[in-house]
Amino acid sequence: MAMTAGITLLSVSLIMLASVSILGMDATHIPLLWIYSYCAALAVGLGVQAINAAFGGIGQLISMFVFIVLGLPSSGATVPLQAVPGFYRSSPTSSRCANSATASGRSSTSTPAATRASTARGP
């Protein structure tokens, strides 16, 4: 645990230094950002260690699933819809509404005024 805290301390400090000084990140509250970053990185590191201790060798695979596979869609990362777990997708009722509008020839984004304007022009 102490080794994880030390490695986290070093890595967060280096990342903050590079982000603020080299890349010119606009950070108004650097100490608060550093504390938040340290706590977040330490929580992930200790979580991985706990899962590895609980499940042994397969714990690395479980940790990867928990922190990467579930973390990417929940943080807003760009992931193909086919790779997103079902519970992150929209509700079945909204997708049925969109499918029925498309099947009837209307776009789900078209408005009645736009439909009238397109039919008034003729073929």
Coordinates of C-alpha atoms in Angstrom, one line a residue, residues 3-90:
M3 CA 4.5 1.6 -2.5
T4 CA 1.3 2.4 -4.4
A5 CA 0.9 5.7 -2.5
G6 CA 4.5 6.6 -3.4
I7 CA 4.2 5.7 -7.0
T8 CA 0.9 7.6 -7.2
L9 CA 2.5 10.6 -5.6
L10 CA 5.4 10.6 -8.1
S11 CA 3.2 10.0 -11.2
V12 CA 0.6 12.6 -10.3
S13 CA 3.2 15.2 -9.6
L14 CA 5.0 14.6 -12.9
I15 CA 1.7 14.6 -14.8
M16 CA 0.6 17.9 -13.2
L17 CA 4.0 19.4 -13.8
A18 CA 4.0 18.5 -17.5
S19 CA 0.3 19.5 -17.9
V20 CA 0.7 22.9 -16.3
S21 CA 4.2 24.0 -17.3
I22 CA 4.9 22.3 -20.6
L23 CA 1.4 22.0 -22.1
G24 CA 0.2 25.3 -20.6
M25 CA -3.0 23.9 -19.0
D26 CA -5.2 26.7 -17.5
A27 CA -5.4 25.5 -13.9
T28 CA -6.5 28.2 -11.4
H29 CA -6.5 25.9 -8.3
I30 CA -3.5 23.8 -8.8
P31 CA -3.3 22.4 -5.2
L32 CA -6.9 21.3 -5.3
L33 CA -6.5 19.8 -8.7
W34 CA -3.4 17.9 -7.5
I35 CA -5.2 16.6 -4.4
Y36 CA -8.2 15.4 -6.5
S37 CA -5.9 13.8 -9.0
Y38 CA -3.9 12.1 -6.3
C39 CA -7.0 10.7 -4.6
A40 CA -8.5 9.5 -7.9
A41 CA -5.3 7.7 -8.9
L42 CA -4.7 6.3 -5.5
A43 CA -8.3 4.9 -5.4
V44 CA -7.8 3.1 -8.7
G45 CA -4.4 1.8 -7.6
L46 CA -5.7 0.5 -4.3
G47 CA -8.8 -0.9 -6.0
V48 CA -6.7 -2.9 -8.5
Q49 CA -4.6 -4.2 -5.6
A50 CA -7.6 -5.3 -3.6
I51 CA -9.2 -7.1 -6.6
N52 CA -5.8 -8.8 -7.4
A53 CA -5.6 -9.9 -3.7
A54 CA -9.1 -11.2 -3.7
F55 CA -9.1 -13.1 -7.0
G56 CA -5.5 -14.0 -7.5
G57 CA -4.2 -14.2 -11.1
I58 CA -7.6 -13.7 -12.7
G59 CA -7.9 -10.4 -10.7
Q60 CA -5.9 -8.6 -13.3
L61 CA -8.5 -9.4 -15.9
I62 CA -11.3 -8.4 -13.5
S63 CA -9.5 -5.1 -12.7
M64 CA -9.2 -4.4 -16.4
F65 CA -12.9 -5.0 -16.9
V66 CA -13.9 -2.9 -14.0
F67 CA -11.7 0.1 -14.5
I68 CA -11.4 0.2 -18.3
V69 CA -14.3 -1.5 -20.0
L70 CA -16.9 0.0 -17.6
G71 CA -15.0 3.2 -17.1
L72 CA -14.7 4.3 -20.7
P73 CA -18.4 4.6 -21.5
S74 CA -19.3 6.1 -18.2
S75 CA -16.8 8.8 -18.6
G76 CA -18.0 9.9 -22.0
A77 CA -15.3 8.4 -24.1
T78 CA -16.0 7.7 -27.7
V79 CA -16.8 4.0 -28.0
P80 CA -18.6 2.3 -30.8
L81 CA -22.2 1.5 -30.0
Q82 CA -21.6 -2.2 -30.5
A83 CA -18.9 -2.2 -27.8
V84 CA -21.1 -0.3 -25.2
P85 CA -22.8 -2.5 -22.6
G86 CA -26.5 -2.7 -22.9
F87 CA -27.3 -0.7 -19.8
Y88 CA -25.5 2.4 -21.2
R89 CA -27.6 2.5 -24.3
S90 CA -30.9 4.4 -24.6

